[in-house]
């Protein structure tokens, strides 16, 4: 079913994709919300599909549905539990309904960079988090990196007070809501696919995104520059249904997980380059990128940090400490 490696972008494609799997092959539908080209998740998903379709031909067949063409992140995990999709890689902020532990990753200024995130995720504490939704029927398979988040709005953001009164789009995460409330701003939870339009029409004023999302969704077109805050992380968990995974033949499961592990290692190792390239592409459009002095950045830390205390009960002080150790 090598033909099924083709990426499906819409309803017409969807029908085509279904026809492309051979009878007897395990169909693995992978639904995600970003673009495919030059995006960390898009690249990794395509590489995974390519390898599964080539190396597991006759046994398994993967179809990738990017750009929220099948489900947005609000729906995808429910769809997984009902067997409509087998794989997804929502950002860690999207697991709120399934585990409060993942709130850790949304704490502002917790990880100093993506290397620290990587060290923590690969620690025993980080790996254990992949199992934290098993009661709810989901198994975390691999963490995939994107990058650190930057702030933007329809006016320059230099001081925390600049964000006051502005409406910011947030992912479906109460930590991110609290982070913007801490600034006196108005956070609004919204699906990723709606953000560009909402910025354009002024329904919202600003947002927070890693460089690959800023470039991939062209948010720079409808924002007054980007402030390089690196204030939080946007990473992913490749997730599947526990029941589906258990139901696979052992050799199919083993081969699939081996390929996923290799794709994860390869693409996570390359992610800083992708992040940097997308930052450069944003800069090349003439978009103003505002960097902060240490003192200016510290003011954002001071403004946002009280959020940590609010969620310590959900996350656990031990886990928060373990994560901080990864900053070295
Ligand atoms: C978002 O909703 O902003 C991100 O989770 C989208 C993504 O998958 O990168």
mmCIF file of C-alpha atoms and ligand atoms in Angstrom:
data_model
loop_
_atom_site.group_PDB
_atom_site.id
_atom_site.type_symbol
_atom_site.label_atom_id
_atom_site.label_comp_id
_atom_site.label_asym_id
_atom_site.label_seq_id
_atom_site.Cartn_x
_atom_site.Cartn_y
_atom_site.Cartn_z
ATOM 1 C CA UNK A 1 0.000 0.000 0.000
ATOM 2 C CA UNK A 2 2.834 2.357 -0.832
ATOM 3 C CA UNK A 3 0.427 4.685 -2.604
ATOM 4 C CA UNK A 4 -1.226 5.370 0.721
ATOM 5 C CA UNK A 5 1.828 7.348 1.780
ATOM 6 C CA UNK A 6 0.269 10.253 -0.061
ATOM 7 C CA UNK A 7 -0.824 12.904 2.364
ATOM 8 C CA UNK A 8 -4.516 13.589 2.395
ATOM 9 C CA UNK A 9 -5.607 17.177 2.523
ATOM 10 C CA UNK A 10 -9.364 17.127 2.158
ATOM 11 C CA UNK A 11 -12.526 15.151 1.827
ATOM 12 C CA UNK A 12 -11.777 14.041 -1.728
ATOM 13 C CA UNK A 13 -8.369 12.894 -0.587
ATOM 14 C CA UNK A 14 -9.960 11.043 2.281
ATOM 15 C CA UNK A 15 -11.909 8.749 -0.004
ATOM 16 C CA UNK A 16 -8.816 8.190 -2.098
ATOM 17 C CA UNK A 17 -6.770 7.369 0.966
ATOM 18 C CA UNK A 18 -9.148 4.728 2.172
ATOM 19 C CA UNK A 19 -9.017 3.020 -1.170
ATOM 20 C CA UNK A 20 -5.265 2.969 -1.071
ATOM 21 C CA UNK A 21 -4.818 0.426 1.720
ATOM 22 C CA UNK A 22 -4.645 -3.196 0.673
ATOM 23 C CA UNK A 23 -7.086 -5.706 2.137
ATOM 24 C CA UNK A 24 -5.703 -7.287 5.293
ATOM 25 C CA UNK A 25 -3.485 -4.341 6.177
ATOM 26 C CA UNK A 26 -3.948 -2.678 9.559
ATOM 27 C CA UNK A 27 -5.096 0.865 8.735
ATOM 28 C CA UNK A 28 -3.425 3.560 10.841
ATOM 29 C CA UNK A 29 -5.080 6.948 10.418
ATOM 30 C CA UNK A 30 -2.975 9.795 11.780
ATOM 31 C CA UNK A 31 -4.860 13.049 12.223
ATOM 32 C CA UNK A 32 -3.096 16.315 13.044
ATOM 33 C CA UNK A 33 -3.551 20.052 12.768
ATOM 34 C CA UNK A 34 -0.394 21.618 11.337
ATOM 35 C CA UNK A 35 0.990 22.036 7.854
ATOM 36 C CA UNK A 36 3.243 19.308 6.480
ATOM 37 C CA UNK A 37 5.933 21.268 4.713
ATOM 38 C CA UNK A 38 8.937 22.286 6.848
ATOM 39 C CA UNK A 39 6.950 21.816 10.068
ATOM 40 C CA UNK A 40 8.413 19.587 12.812
ATOM 41 C CA UNK A 41 5.193 17.591 13.263
ATOM 42 C CA UNK A 42 4.339 17.560 9.566
ATOM 43 C CA UNK A 43 7.788 16.273 8.605
ATOM 44 C CA UNK A 44 7.818 13.615 11.326
ATOM 45 C CA UNK A 45 4.312 12.392 10.468
ATOM 46 C CA UNK A 46 5.186 12.063 6.793
ATOM 47 C CA UNK A 47 8.429 10.258 7.511
ATOM 48 C CA UNK A 48 6.588 7.870 9.806
ATOM 49 C CA UNK A 49 3.953 7.172 7.146
ATOM 50 C CA UNK A 50 6.581 6.693 4.459
ATOM 51 C CA UNK A 51 8.504 4.185 6.526
ATOM 52 C CA UNK A 52 5.425 2.277 7.729
ATOM 53 C CA UNK A 53 4.059 2.078 4.182
ATOM 54 C CA UNK A 54 7.349 0.890 2.744
ATOM 55 C CA UNK A 55 8.617 -1.382 5.476
ATOM 56 C CA UNK A 56 5.289 -2.785 6.641
ATOM 57 C CA UNK A 57 3.687 -3.094 3.218
ATOM 58 C CA UNK A 58 1.137 -5.904 3.345
ATOM 59 C CA UNK A 59 0.892 -5.662 7.145
ATOM 60 C CA UNK A 60 0.044 -2.028 7.876
ATOM 61 C CA UNK A 61 -0.878 1.116 6.034
ATOM 62 C CA UNK A 62 -0.682 4.670 7.374
ATOM 63 C CA UNK A 63 -2.706 7.629 6.140
ATOM 64 C CA UNK A 64 -1.872 11.121 7.345
ATOM 65 C CA UNK A 65 -4.543 13.830 7.558
ATOM 66 C CA UNK A 66 -2.815 17.176 8.286
ATOM 67 C CA UNK A 67 -4.176 20.743 8.611
ATOM 68 C CA UNK A 68 -7.160 19.774 10.803
ATOM 69 C CA UNK A 69 -8.639 18.172 7.664
ATOM 70 C CA UNK A 70 -10.031 15.234 9.636
ATOM 71 C CA UNK A 71 -10.304 16.403 13.271
ATOM 72 C CA UNK A 72 -9.188 19.365 15.320
ATOM 73 C CA UNK A 73 -7.477 18.733 18.644
ATOM 74 C CA UNK A 74 -10.728 19.069 20.603
ATOM 75 C CA UNK A 75 -12.196 16.068 18.856
ATOM 76 C CA UNK A 76 -9.276 13.859 17.980
ATOM 77 C CA UNK A 77 -8.806 12.071 21.293
ATOM 78 C CA UNK A 78 -12.489 11.184 21.530
ATOM 79 C CA UNK A 79 -12.334 10.004 17.922
ATOM 80 C CA UNK A 80 -9.397 7.823 18.879
ATOM 81 C CA UNK A 81 -11.299 6.223 21.731
ATOM 82 C CA UNK A 82 -14.146 5.403 19.373
ATOM 83 C CA UNK A 83 -11.723 3.884 16.864
ATOM 84 C CA UNK A 84 -12.138 6.472 14.085
ATOM 85 C CA UNK A 85 -8.461 7.411 14.153
ATOM 86 C CA UNK A 86 -5.493 5.460 15.489
ATOM 87 C CA UNK A 87 -2.739 8.017 15.909
ATOM 88 C CA UNK A 88 -2.490 11.696 16.803
ATOM 89 C CA UNK A 89 0.152 14.024 18.164
ATOM 90 C CA UNK A 90 -1.656 16.839 19.947
ATOM 91 C CA UNK A 91 0.391 19.391 21.826
ATOM 92 C CA UNK A 92 0.903 18.596 25.503
ATOM 93 C CA UNK A 93 -1.529 21.384 26.393
ATOM 94 C CA UNK A 94 -4.404 19.426 24.877
ATOM 95 C CA UNK A 95 -4.437 16.569 27.380
ATOM 96 C CA UNK A 96 -6.067 18.527 30.146
ATOM 97 C CA UNK A 97 -9.261 16.443 30.152
ATOM 98 C CA UNK A 98 -7.222 13.264 30.445
ATOM 99 C CA UNK A 99 -4.527 14.104 32.980
ATOM 100 C CA UNK A 100 -3.750 17.132 35.121
ATOM 101 C CA UNK A 101 -0.102 16.089 35.308
ATOM 102 C CA UNK A 102 0.535 17.476 31.838
ATOM 103 C CA UNK A 103 -0.149 20.947 33.185
ATOM 104 C CA UNK A 104 3.519 20.848 34.058
ATOM 105 C CA UNK A 105 4.529 21.535 30.477
ATOM 106 C CA UNK A 106 2.471 24.729 30.267
ATOM 107 C CA UNK A 107 4.046 26.415 33.293
ATOM 108 C CA UNK A 108 5.654 29.635 32.028
ATOM 109 C CA UNK A 109 9.451 29.845 32.154
ATOM 110 C CA UNK A 110 9.853 26.301 33.466
ATOM 111 C CA UNK A 111 12.245 24.963 30.815
ATOM 112 C CA UNK A 112 15.073 27.150 29.631
ATOM 113 C CA UNK A 113 15.229 25.613 26.160
ATOM 114 C CA UNK A 114 14.242 22.589 24.089
ATOM 115 C CA UNK A 115 17.313 20.638 25.260
ATOM 116 C CA UNK A 116 16.054 20.903 28.834
ATOM 117 C CA UNK A 117 12.619 19.727 27.691
ATOM 118 C CA UNK A 118 14.297 16.785 25.965
ATOM 119 C CA UNK A 119 16.320 15.863 29.049
ATOM 120 C CA UNK A 120 13.227 15.932 31.229
ATOM 121 C CA UNK A 121 11.045 13.944 28.821
ATOM 122 C CA UNK A 122 13.709 11.272 28.567
ATOM 123 C CA UNK A 123 14.149 11.034 32.346
ATOM 124 C CA UNK A 124 12.319 8.356 34.333
ATOM 125 C CA UNK A 125 9.804 10.993 35.538
ATOM 126 C CA UNK A 126 9.182 12.195 31.998
ATOM 127 C CA UNK A 127 8.754 8.710 30.556
ATOM 128 C CA UNK A 128 6.311 7.812 33.325
ATOM 129 C CA UNK A 129 4.033 10.622 32.138
ATOM 130 C CA UNK A 130 3.343 8.698 28.938
ATOM 131 C CA UNK A 131 1.385 6.234 31.056
ATOM 132 C CA UNK A 132 -0.604 8.850 32.947
ATOM 133 C CA UNK A 133 -3.699 8.464 30.726
ATOM 134 C CA UNK A 134 -3.901 4.683 30.700
ATOM 135 C CA UNK A 135 -6.958 4.745 32.967
ATOM 136 C CA UNK A 136 -8.673 6.811 30.286
ATOM 137 C CA UNK A 137 -7.778 4.404 27.504
ATOM 138 C CA UNK A 138 -4.892 6.326 25.935
ATOM 139 C CA UNK A 139 -1.243 5.323 25.697
ATOM 140 C CA UNK A 140 1.467 7.902 25.092
ATOM 141 C CA UNK A 141 4.085 6.566 22.696
ATOM 142 C CA UNK A 142 6.673 9.277 21.970
ATOM 143 C CA UNK A 143 7.282 12.916 22.742
ATOM 144 C CA UNK A 144 7.878 14.963 19.594
ATOM 145 C CA UNK A 145 9.430 18.399 19.783
ATOM 146 C CA UNK A 146 8.317 21.624 18.187
ATOM 147 C CA UNK A 147 9.900 24.566 20.018
ATOM 148 C CA UNK A 148 9.710 27.383 22.512
ATOM 149 C CA UNK A 149 6.799 29.824 22.273
ATOM 150 C CA UNK A 150 7.003 33.479 21.305
ATOM 151 C CA UNK A 151 4.447 36.200 22.028
ATOM 152 C CA UNK A 152 2.756 38.389 19.481
ATOM 153 C CA UNK A 153 -0.100 40.882 19.260
ATOM 154 C CA UNK A 154 -1.428 43.676 17.092
ATOM 155 C CA UNK A 155 0.854 46.076 18.964
ATOM 156 C CA UNK A 156 4.451 45.826 20.208
ATOM 157 C CA UNK A 157 4.907 43.758 23.367
ATOM 158 C CA UNK A 158 7.969 44.758 25.369
ATOM 159 C CA UNK A 159 6.747 45.048 28.947
ATOM 160 C CA UNK A 160 4.191 42.739 30.603
ATOM 161 C CA UNK A 161 1.898 45.772 30.944
ATOM 162 C CA UNK A 162 1.753 45.968 27.144
ATOM 163 C CA UNK A 163 -0.392 42.824 27.172
ATOM 164 C CA UNK A 164 -2.926 44.275 29.594
ATOM 165 C CA UNK A 165 -6.487 44.302 28.278
ATOM 166 C CA UNK A 166 -5.567 42.458 25.065
ATOM 167 C CA UNK A 167 -7.391 39.317 23.955
ATOM 168 C CA UNK A 168 -5.055 36.363 23.473
ATOM 169 C CA UNK A 169 -5.879 33.035 21.897
ATOM 170 C CA UNK A 170 -4.824 30.113 24.072
ATOM 171 C CA UNK A 171 -4.901 26.372 23.534
ATOM 172 C CA UNK A 172 -7.401 24.429 25.634
ATOM 173 C CA UNK A 173 -5.348 24.661 28.833
ATOM 174 C CA UNK A 174 -6.256 26.286 32.137
ATOM 175 C CA UNK A 175 -2.597 26.981 32.855
ATOM 176 C CA UNK A 176 -2.374 29.095 29.726
ATOM 177 C CA UNK A 177 -5.586 30.882 30.692
ATOM 178 C CA UNK A 178 -4.052 31.659 34.099
ATOM 179 C CA UNK A 179 -0.815 32.832 32.494
ATOM 180 C CA UNK A 180 -2.594 35.521 30.474
ATOM 181 C CA UNK A 181 -4.912 36.473 33.334
ATOM 182 C CA UNK A 182 -1.786 37.073 35.350
ATOM 183 C CA UNK A 183 -0.899 39.787 32.812
ATOM 184 C CA UNK A 184 -4.342 41.387 33.046
ATOM 185 C CA UNK A 185 -5.091 40.117 29.526
ATOM 186 C CA UNK A 186 -8.175 38.232 28.301
ATOM 187 C CA UNK A 187 -7.406 34.681 27.215
ATOM 188 C CA UNK A 188 -9.748 32.804 24.897
ATOM 189 C CA UNK A 189 -9.526 29.095 24.180
ATOM 190 C CA UNK A 190 -9.752 28.490 20.452
ATOM 191 C CA UNK A 191 -8.945 25.766 17.914
ATOM 192 C CA UNK A 192 -5.675 26.210 16.037
ATOM 193 C CA UNK A 193 -7.398 26.310 12.650
ATOM 194 C CA UNK A 194 -9.398 29.386 13.703
ATOM 195 C CA UNK A 195 -6.546 31.547 14.950
ATOM 196 C CA UNK A 196 -5.490 33.248 11.718
ATOM 197 C CA UNK A 197 -9.046 34.341 10.907
ATOM 198 C CA UNK A 198 -9.644 35.526 14.470
ATOM 199 C CA UNK A 199 -6.493 37.654 14.369
ATOM 200 C CA UNK A 200 -7.457 39.026 10.992
ATOM 201 C CA UNK A 201 -10.946 40.078 12.055
ATOM 202 C CA UNK A 202 -9.809 41.361 15.449
ATOM 203 C CA UNK A 203 -11.763 38.786 17.472
ATOM 204 C CA UNK A 204 -8.450 38.336 19.235
ATOM 205 C CA UNK A 205 -5.410 40.602 19.436
ATOM 206 C CA UNK A 206 -2.567 38.205 20.038
ATOM 207 C CA UNK A 207 -1.299 34.673 20.541
ATOM 208 C CA UNK A 208 1.698 32.572 21.576
ATOM 209 C CA UNK A 209 3.390 30.141 19.219
ATOM 210 C CA UNK A 210 6.685 28.515 18.321
ATOM 211 C CA UNK A 211 8.410 29.775 15.151
ATOM 212 C CA UNK A 212 7.295 26.833 13.032
ATOM 213 C CA UNK A 213 3.642 27.579 13.778
ATOM 214 C CA UNK A 214 4.074 31.321 13.288
ATOM 215 C CA UNK A 215 5.548 30.676 9.864
ATOM 216 C CA UNK A 216 3.345 27.708 8.935
ATOM 217 C CA UNK A 217 0.097 29.566 9.691
ATOM 218 C CA UNK A 218 1.400 32.971 8.519
ATOM 219 C CA UNK A 219 0.457 34.586 11.838
ATOM 220 C CA UNK A 220 3.154 37.231 11.206
ATOM 221 C CA UNK A 221 0.899 38.689 8.483
ATOM 222 C CA UNK A 222 -1.726 39.686 11.021
ATOM 223 C CA UNK A 223 0.462 40.655 14.006
ATOM 224 C CA UNK A 224 2.619 43.668 14.784
ATOM 225 C CA UNK A 225 5.892 41.773 15.023
ATOM 226 C CA UNK A 226 6.902 38.912 17.269
ATOM 227 C CA UNK A 227 8.520 39.235 20.706
ATOM 228 C CA UNK A 228 11.127 36.570 21.287
ATOM 229 C CA UNK A 229 10.206 35.531 24.819
ATOM 230 C CA UNK A 230 10.811 31.765 24.727
ATOM 231 C CA UNK A 231 8.461 31.768 27.714
ATOM 232 C CA UNK A 232 7.083 28.262 27.359
ATOM 233 C CA UNK A 233 7.291 25.103 25.330
ATOM 234 C CA UNK A 234 5.037 23.663 22.637
ATOM 235 C CA UNK A 235 5.698 19.965 22.298
ATOM 236 C CA UNK A 236 3.681 16.942 21.306
ATOM 237 C CA UNK A 237 2.788 13.482 22.512
ATOM 238 C CA UNK A 238 2.196 10.829 19.887
ATOM 239 C CA UNK A 239 -0.744 9.012 21.368
ATOM 240 C CA UNK A 240 -2.869 6.008 20.563
ATOM 241 C CA UNK A 241 -5.722 3.969 21.967
ATOM 242 C CA UNK A 242 -4.501 1.403 24.496
ATOM 243 C CA UNK A 243 -7.092 -1.072 23.292
ATOM 244 C CA UNK A 244 -6.078 -0.685 19.644
ATOM 245 C CA UNK A 245 -2.390 -1.070 20.456
ATOM 246 C CA UNK A 246 -3.031 -4.182 22.524
ATOM 247 C CA UNK A 247 -5.128 -5.652 19.735
ATOM 248 C CA UNK A 248 -2.281 -5.566 17.191
ATOM 249 C CA UNK A 249 -0.428 -8.755 16.349
ATOM 250 C CA UNK A 250 2.802 -8.741 18.384
ATOM 251 C CA UNK A 251 5.088 -8.583 15.322
ATOM 252 C CA UNK A 252 3.092 -5.706 13.809
ATOM 253 C CA UNK A 253 3.121 -3.797 17.101
ATOM 254 C CA UNK A 254 6.818 -4.358 17.590
ATOM 255 C CA UNK A 255 7.799 -3.239 14.107
ATOM 256 C CA UNK A 256 5.519 -0.213 14.235
ATOM 257 C CA UNK A 257 6.887 0.915 17.615
ATOM 258 C CA UNK A 258 10.454 0.393 16.440
ATOM 259 C CA UNK A 259 9.893 2.605 13.392
ATOM 260 C CA UNK A 260 8.166 5.230 15.539
ATOM 261 C CA UNK A 261 11.104 5.203 17.972
ATOM 262 C CA UNK A 262 13.591 5.709 15.160
ATOM 263 C CA UNK A 263 11.566 8.496 13.534
ATOM 264 C CA UNK A 264 11.283 10.195 16.938
ATOM 265 C CA UNK A 265 15.027 10.109 17.541
ATOM 266 C CA UNK A 266 15.814 11.342 14.042
ATOM 267 C CA UNK A 267 13.325 14.195 13.930
ATOM 268 C CA UNK A 268 13.802 15.377 17.530
ATOM 269 C CA UNK A 269 17.532 15.615 16.839
ATOM 270 C CA UNK A 270 16.803 17.852 13.832
ATOM 271 C CA UNK A 271 14.180 20.077 15.420
ATOM 272 C CA UNK A 272 16.388 22.991 16.483
ATOM 273 C CA UNK A 273 17.395 23.439 12.860
ATOM 274 C CA UNK A 274 13.762 23.464 11.694
ATOM 275 C CA UNK A 275 12.879 25.976 14.440
ATOM 276 C CA UNK A 276 15.789 28.233 13.456
ATOM 277 C CA UNK A 277 14.926 28.007 9.754
ATOM 278 C CA UNK A 278 11.333 29.002 10.397
ATOM 279 C CA UNK A 279 12.472 31.906 12.589
ATOM 280 C CA UNK A 280 14.655 33.027 9.698
ATOM 281 C CA UNK A 281 11.791 32.688 7.228
ATOM 282 C CA UNK A 282 9.630 34.901 9.433
ATOM 283 C CA UNK A 283 12.481 37.439 9.642
ATOM 284 C CA UNK A 284 12.909 37.312 5.848
ATOM 285 C CA UNK A 285 9.322 38.514 5.388
ATOM 286 C CA UNK A 286 10.355 41.781 7.026
ATOM 287 C CA UNK A 287 8.429 41.005 10.222
ATOM 288 C CA UNK A 288 9.881 42.836 13.232
ATOM 289 C CA UNK A 289 11.346 40.388 15.736
ATOM 290 C CA UNK A 290 11.759 42.056 19.111
ATOM 291 C CA UNK A 291 14.335 40.603 21.448
ATOM 292 C CA UNK A 292 14.310 41.406 25.151
ATOM 293 C CA UNK A 293 17.145 42.527 27.409
ATOM 294 C CA UNK A 294 17.715 40.366 30.499
ATOM 295 C CA UNK A 295 15.921 42.942 32.635
ATOM 296 C CA UNK A 296 12.955 43.127 30.240
ATOM 297 C CA UNK A 297 12.683 39.351 30.149
ATOM 298 C CA UNK A 298 12.877 39.165 33.937
ATOM 299 C CA UNK A 299 9.814 41.425 34.137
ATOM 300 C CA UNK A 300 7.825 38.807 32.145
ATOM 301 C CA UNK A 301 9.140 36.052 34.420
ATOM 302 C CA UNK A 302 8.053 37.999 37.500
ATOM 303 C CA UNK A 303 4.627 38.687 36.009
ATOM 304 C CA UNK A 304 3.875 35.115 34.933
ATOM 305 C CA UNK A 305 5.595 33.009 37.568
ATOM 306 C CA UNK A 306 2.801 33.195 40.217
ATOM 307 C CA UNK A 307 0.945 30.728 37.965
ATOM 308 C CA UNK A 308 3.204 27.942 39.225
ATOM 309 C CA UNK A 309 1.754 28.021 42.739
ATOM 310 C CA UNK A 310 -1.806 27.761 41.432
ATOM 311 C CA UNK A 311 -1.174 24.440 39.736
ATOM 312 C CA UNK A 312 1.263 22.870 42.153
ATOM 313 C CA UNK A 313 -1.532 20.744 43.620
ATOM 314 C CA UNK A 314 -2.516 19.287 40.227
ATOM 315 C CA UNK A 315 1.022 18.645 39.059
ATOM 316 C CA UNK A 316 2.867 17.817 42.255
ATOM 317 C CA UNK A 317 5.805 19.737 43.712
ATOM 318 C CA UNK A 318 8.117 16.731 43.159
ATOM 319 C CA UNK A 319 7.446 16.646 39.442
ATOM 320 C CA UNK A 320 7.959 20.398 39.181
ATOM 321 C CA UNK A 321 11.290 20.039 40.921
ATOM 322 C CA UNK A 322 12.333 17.146 38.682
ATOM 323 C CA UNK A 323 11.519 19.216 35.602
ATOM 324 C CA UNK A 324 13.584 22.154 36.845
ATOM 325 C CA UNK A 325 16.578 19.874 37.373
ATOM 326 C CA UNK A 326 16.633 19.315 33.620
ATOM 327 C CA UNK A 327 17.694 22.954 33.153
ATOM 328 C CA UNK A 328 21.112 22.123 34.651
HETATM 329 C C1 LIG B 1 -1.904 24.950 18.900
HETATM 330 O O1 LIG B 1 -3.089 24.627 19.036
HETATM 331 O O2 LIG B 1 -1.510 26.108 18.964
HETATM 332 C C2 LIG B 1 -0.884 23.878 18.626
HETATM 333 O O3 LIG B 1 -1.095 22.825 19.499
HETATM 334 C C3 LIG B 1 -0.977 23.425 17.214
HETATM 335 C C4 LIG B 1 0.073 22.390 16.944
HETATM 336 O O4 LIG B 1 -0.273 21.226 16.836
HETATM 337 O O5 LIG B 1 1.250 22.768 16.844
#
